[in-house]
N, CA and C of each residue as an Amber inpcrd file, in Angstrom:
protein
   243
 -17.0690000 -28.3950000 -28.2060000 -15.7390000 -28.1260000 -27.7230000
 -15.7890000 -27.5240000 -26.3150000 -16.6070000 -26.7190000 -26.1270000
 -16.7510000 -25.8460000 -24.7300000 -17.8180000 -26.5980000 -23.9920000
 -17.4890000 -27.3100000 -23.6090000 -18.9390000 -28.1430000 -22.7810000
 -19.7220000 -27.8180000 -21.7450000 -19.2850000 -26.5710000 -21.2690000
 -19.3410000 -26.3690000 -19.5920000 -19.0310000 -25.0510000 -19.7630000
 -20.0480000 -23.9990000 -19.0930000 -20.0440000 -22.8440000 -18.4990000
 -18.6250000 -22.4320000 -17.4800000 -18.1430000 -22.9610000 -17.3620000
 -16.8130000 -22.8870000 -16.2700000 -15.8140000 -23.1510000 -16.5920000
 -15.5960000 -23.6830000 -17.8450000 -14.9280000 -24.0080000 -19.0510000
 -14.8750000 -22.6150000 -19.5430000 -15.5480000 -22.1140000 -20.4700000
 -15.9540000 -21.0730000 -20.8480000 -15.5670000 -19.8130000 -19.9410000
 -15.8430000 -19.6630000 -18.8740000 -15.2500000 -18.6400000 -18.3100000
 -13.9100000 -18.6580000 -17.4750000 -13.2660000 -20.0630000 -17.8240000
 -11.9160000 -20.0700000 -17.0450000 -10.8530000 -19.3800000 -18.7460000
 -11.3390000 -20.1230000 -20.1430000 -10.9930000 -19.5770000 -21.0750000
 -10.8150000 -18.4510000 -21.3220000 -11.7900000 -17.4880000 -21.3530000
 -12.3110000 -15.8570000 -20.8910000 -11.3630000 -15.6330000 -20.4040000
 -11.1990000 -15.7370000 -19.0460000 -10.4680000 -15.3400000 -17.9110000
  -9.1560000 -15.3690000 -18.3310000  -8.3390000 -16.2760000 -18.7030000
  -7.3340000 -16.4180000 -19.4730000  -6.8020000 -15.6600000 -20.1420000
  -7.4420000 -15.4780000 -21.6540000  -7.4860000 -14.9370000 -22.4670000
  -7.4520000 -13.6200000 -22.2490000  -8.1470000 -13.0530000 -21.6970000
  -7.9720000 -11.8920000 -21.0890000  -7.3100000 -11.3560000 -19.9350000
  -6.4520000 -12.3260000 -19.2070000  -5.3820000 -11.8130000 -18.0890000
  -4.2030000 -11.9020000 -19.4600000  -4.1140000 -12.5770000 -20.6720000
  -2.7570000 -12.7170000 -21.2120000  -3.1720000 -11.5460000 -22.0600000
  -4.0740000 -11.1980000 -22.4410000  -4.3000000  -9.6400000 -23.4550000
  -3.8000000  -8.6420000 -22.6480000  -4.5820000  -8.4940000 -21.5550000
  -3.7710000  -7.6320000 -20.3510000  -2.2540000  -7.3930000 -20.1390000
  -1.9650000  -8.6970000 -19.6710000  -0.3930000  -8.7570000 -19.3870000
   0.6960000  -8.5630000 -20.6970000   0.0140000  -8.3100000 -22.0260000
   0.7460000  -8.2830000 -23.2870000   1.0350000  -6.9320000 -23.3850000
  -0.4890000  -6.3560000 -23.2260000  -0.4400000  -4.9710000 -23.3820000
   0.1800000  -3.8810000 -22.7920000   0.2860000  -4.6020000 -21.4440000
   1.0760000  -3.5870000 -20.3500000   2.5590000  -3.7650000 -20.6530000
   3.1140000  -5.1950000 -21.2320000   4.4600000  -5.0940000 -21.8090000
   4.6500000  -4.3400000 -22.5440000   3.5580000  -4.1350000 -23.4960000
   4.1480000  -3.1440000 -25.3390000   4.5230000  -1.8870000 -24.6220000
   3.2460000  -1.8340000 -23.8420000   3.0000000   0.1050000 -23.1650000
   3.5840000   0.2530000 -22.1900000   4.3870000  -0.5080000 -21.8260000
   5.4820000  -0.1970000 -20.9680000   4.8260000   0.2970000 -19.5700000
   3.9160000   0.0590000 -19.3230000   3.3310000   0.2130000 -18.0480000
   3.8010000  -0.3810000 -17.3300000   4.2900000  -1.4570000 -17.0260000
   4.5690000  -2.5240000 -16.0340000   6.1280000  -1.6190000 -15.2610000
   7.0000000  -1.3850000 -16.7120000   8.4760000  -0.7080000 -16.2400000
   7.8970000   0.4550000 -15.2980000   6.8490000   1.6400000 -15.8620000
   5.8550000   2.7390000 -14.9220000   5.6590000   1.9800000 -14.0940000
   5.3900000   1.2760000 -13.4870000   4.8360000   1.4010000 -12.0190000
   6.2870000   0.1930000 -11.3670000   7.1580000  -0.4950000 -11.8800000
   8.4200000  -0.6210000 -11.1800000   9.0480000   0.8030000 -10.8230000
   9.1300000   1.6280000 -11.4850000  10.0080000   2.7650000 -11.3870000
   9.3470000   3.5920000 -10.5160000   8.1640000   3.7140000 -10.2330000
   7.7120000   4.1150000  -9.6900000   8.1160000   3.7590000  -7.9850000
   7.4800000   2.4790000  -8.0800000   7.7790000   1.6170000  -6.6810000
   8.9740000   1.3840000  -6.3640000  10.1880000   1.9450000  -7.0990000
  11.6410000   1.8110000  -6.6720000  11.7530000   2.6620000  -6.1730000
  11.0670000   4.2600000  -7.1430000  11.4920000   5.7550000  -5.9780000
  10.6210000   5.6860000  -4.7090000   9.7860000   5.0810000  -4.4580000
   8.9960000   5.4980000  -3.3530000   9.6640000   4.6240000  -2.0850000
  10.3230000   2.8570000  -2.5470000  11.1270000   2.5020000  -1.6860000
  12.7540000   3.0400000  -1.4470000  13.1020000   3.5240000  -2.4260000
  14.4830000   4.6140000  -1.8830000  14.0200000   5.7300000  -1.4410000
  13.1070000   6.7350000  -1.1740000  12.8640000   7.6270000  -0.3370000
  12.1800000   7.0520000   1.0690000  11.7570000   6.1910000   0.9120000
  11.2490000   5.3640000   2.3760000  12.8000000   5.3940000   3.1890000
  13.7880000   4.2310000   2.3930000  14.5790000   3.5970000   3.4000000
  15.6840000   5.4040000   3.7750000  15.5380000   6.4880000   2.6890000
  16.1890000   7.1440000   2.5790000  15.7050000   8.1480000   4.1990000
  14.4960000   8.0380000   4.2540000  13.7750000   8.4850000   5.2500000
  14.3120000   8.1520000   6.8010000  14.8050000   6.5550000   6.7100000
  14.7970000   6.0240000   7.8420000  15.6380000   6.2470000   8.3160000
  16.6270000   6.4720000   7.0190000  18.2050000   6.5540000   7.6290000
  18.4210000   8.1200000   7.8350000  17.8000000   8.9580000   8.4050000
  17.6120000  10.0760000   8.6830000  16.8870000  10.2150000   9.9670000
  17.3470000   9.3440000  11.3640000  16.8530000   9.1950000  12.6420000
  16.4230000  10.9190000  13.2010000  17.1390000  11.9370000  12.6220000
  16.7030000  13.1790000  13.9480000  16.0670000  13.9260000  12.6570000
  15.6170000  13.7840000  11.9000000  14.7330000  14.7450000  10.4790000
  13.4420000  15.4750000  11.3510000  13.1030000  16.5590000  11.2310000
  11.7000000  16.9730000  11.2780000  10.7840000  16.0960000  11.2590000
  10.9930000  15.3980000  10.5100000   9.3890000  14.3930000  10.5150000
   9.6010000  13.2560000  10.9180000  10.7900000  12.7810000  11.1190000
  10.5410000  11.6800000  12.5740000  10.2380000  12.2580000  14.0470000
  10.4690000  13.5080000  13.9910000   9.7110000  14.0440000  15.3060000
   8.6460000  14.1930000  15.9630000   8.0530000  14.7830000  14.4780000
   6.7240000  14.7720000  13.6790000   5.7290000  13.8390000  14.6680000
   6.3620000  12.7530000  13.7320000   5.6210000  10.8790000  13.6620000
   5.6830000  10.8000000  15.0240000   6.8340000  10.6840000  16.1170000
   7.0600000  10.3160000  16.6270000   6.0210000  10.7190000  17.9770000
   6.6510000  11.6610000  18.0940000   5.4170000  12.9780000  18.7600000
   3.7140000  12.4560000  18.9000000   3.4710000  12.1560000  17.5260000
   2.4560000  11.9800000  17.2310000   1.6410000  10.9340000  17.7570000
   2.8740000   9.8270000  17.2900000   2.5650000   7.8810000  17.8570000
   2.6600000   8.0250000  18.8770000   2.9790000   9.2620000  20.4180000
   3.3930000   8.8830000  21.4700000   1.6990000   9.8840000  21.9220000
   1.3670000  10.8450000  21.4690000   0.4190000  11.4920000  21.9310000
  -0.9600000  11.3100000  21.9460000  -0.9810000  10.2060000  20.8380000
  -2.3690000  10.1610000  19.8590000  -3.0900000   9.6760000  21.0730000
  -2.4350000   8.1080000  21.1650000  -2.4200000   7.1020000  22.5020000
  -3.1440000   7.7410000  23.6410000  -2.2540000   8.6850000  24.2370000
  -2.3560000   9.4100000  25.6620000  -3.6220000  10.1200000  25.4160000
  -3.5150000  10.7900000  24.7930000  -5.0820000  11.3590000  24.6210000
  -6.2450000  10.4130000  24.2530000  -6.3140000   9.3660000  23.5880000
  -7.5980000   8.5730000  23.4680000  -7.4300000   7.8940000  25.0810000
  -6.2870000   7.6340000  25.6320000  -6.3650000   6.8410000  27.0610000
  -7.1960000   8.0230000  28.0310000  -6.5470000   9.2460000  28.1480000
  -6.8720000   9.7950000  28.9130000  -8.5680000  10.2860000  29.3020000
  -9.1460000  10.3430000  27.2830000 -10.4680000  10.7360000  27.1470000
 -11.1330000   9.5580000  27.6470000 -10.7780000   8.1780000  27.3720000
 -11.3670000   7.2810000  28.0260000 -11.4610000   7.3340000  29.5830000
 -10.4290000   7.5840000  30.0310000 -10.2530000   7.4290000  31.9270000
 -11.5520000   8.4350000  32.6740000 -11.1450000   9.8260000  31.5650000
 -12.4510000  10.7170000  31.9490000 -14.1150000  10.5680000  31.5270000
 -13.7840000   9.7300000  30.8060000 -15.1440000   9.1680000  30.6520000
 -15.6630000   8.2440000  31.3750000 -14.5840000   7.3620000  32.0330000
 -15.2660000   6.2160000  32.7750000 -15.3840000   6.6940000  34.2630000
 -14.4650000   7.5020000  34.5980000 -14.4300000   8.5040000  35.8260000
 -15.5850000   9.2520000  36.3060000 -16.8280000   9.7740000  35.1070000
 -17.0820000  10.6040000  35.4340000 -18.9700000   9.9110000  36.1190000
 -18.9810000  10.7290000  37.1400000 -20.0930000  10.1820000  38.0040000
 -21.5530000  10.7020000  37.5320000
C-alpha cells in the first residue's frame, strides 16, 4: 500500500498537521492567540491615532538621532588622518 518513502512521509505529515489543527480547535488555542492578536492590533492602531503621546516622541526622537550619530561616527572616522 505505501510504496515509497515520500509517500509515507507526506501521510505522516498529514496526519499529523490534522491531529494538530484538531487539537488546537478542542483547546481552544487557536481563539488564544486570535484574541490575543486582536488586542495587540487595537492597541497598535490605538497608538497611532495618538500623533503627540510621549512615545511618539520617544520613537521619533530616536528614528531621527540614531541615523545622525552612526553618520556622524562614520564622517569622524573617515576624517580622521
Amino acid at each position: 500500500m505505501f510504496s515509497t518513502t515520500r509517500r509515507i512521509v507526506a501521510i505522516s505529515v498529514l496526519a499529523g498537521g490534522s491531529t494538530a489543527v484538531l487539537a488546537g480547535w478542542l483547546t481552544g488555542f487557536f481563539t488564544w492567540v486570535m484574541v490575543g492578536v486582536t488586542r495587540t492590533w487595537d492597541r497598535l492602531l490605538a497608538w497611532l491615532q495618538a500623533p503627540l503621546d510621549t512615545g511618539h516622541l520617544v520613537a521619533a526622537s530616536t528614528a531621527v538621532l540614531v541615523p545622525l550619530i552612526f553618520v556622524l561616527v562614520i564622517i569622524m572616522v573617515l576624517s580622521d588622518d
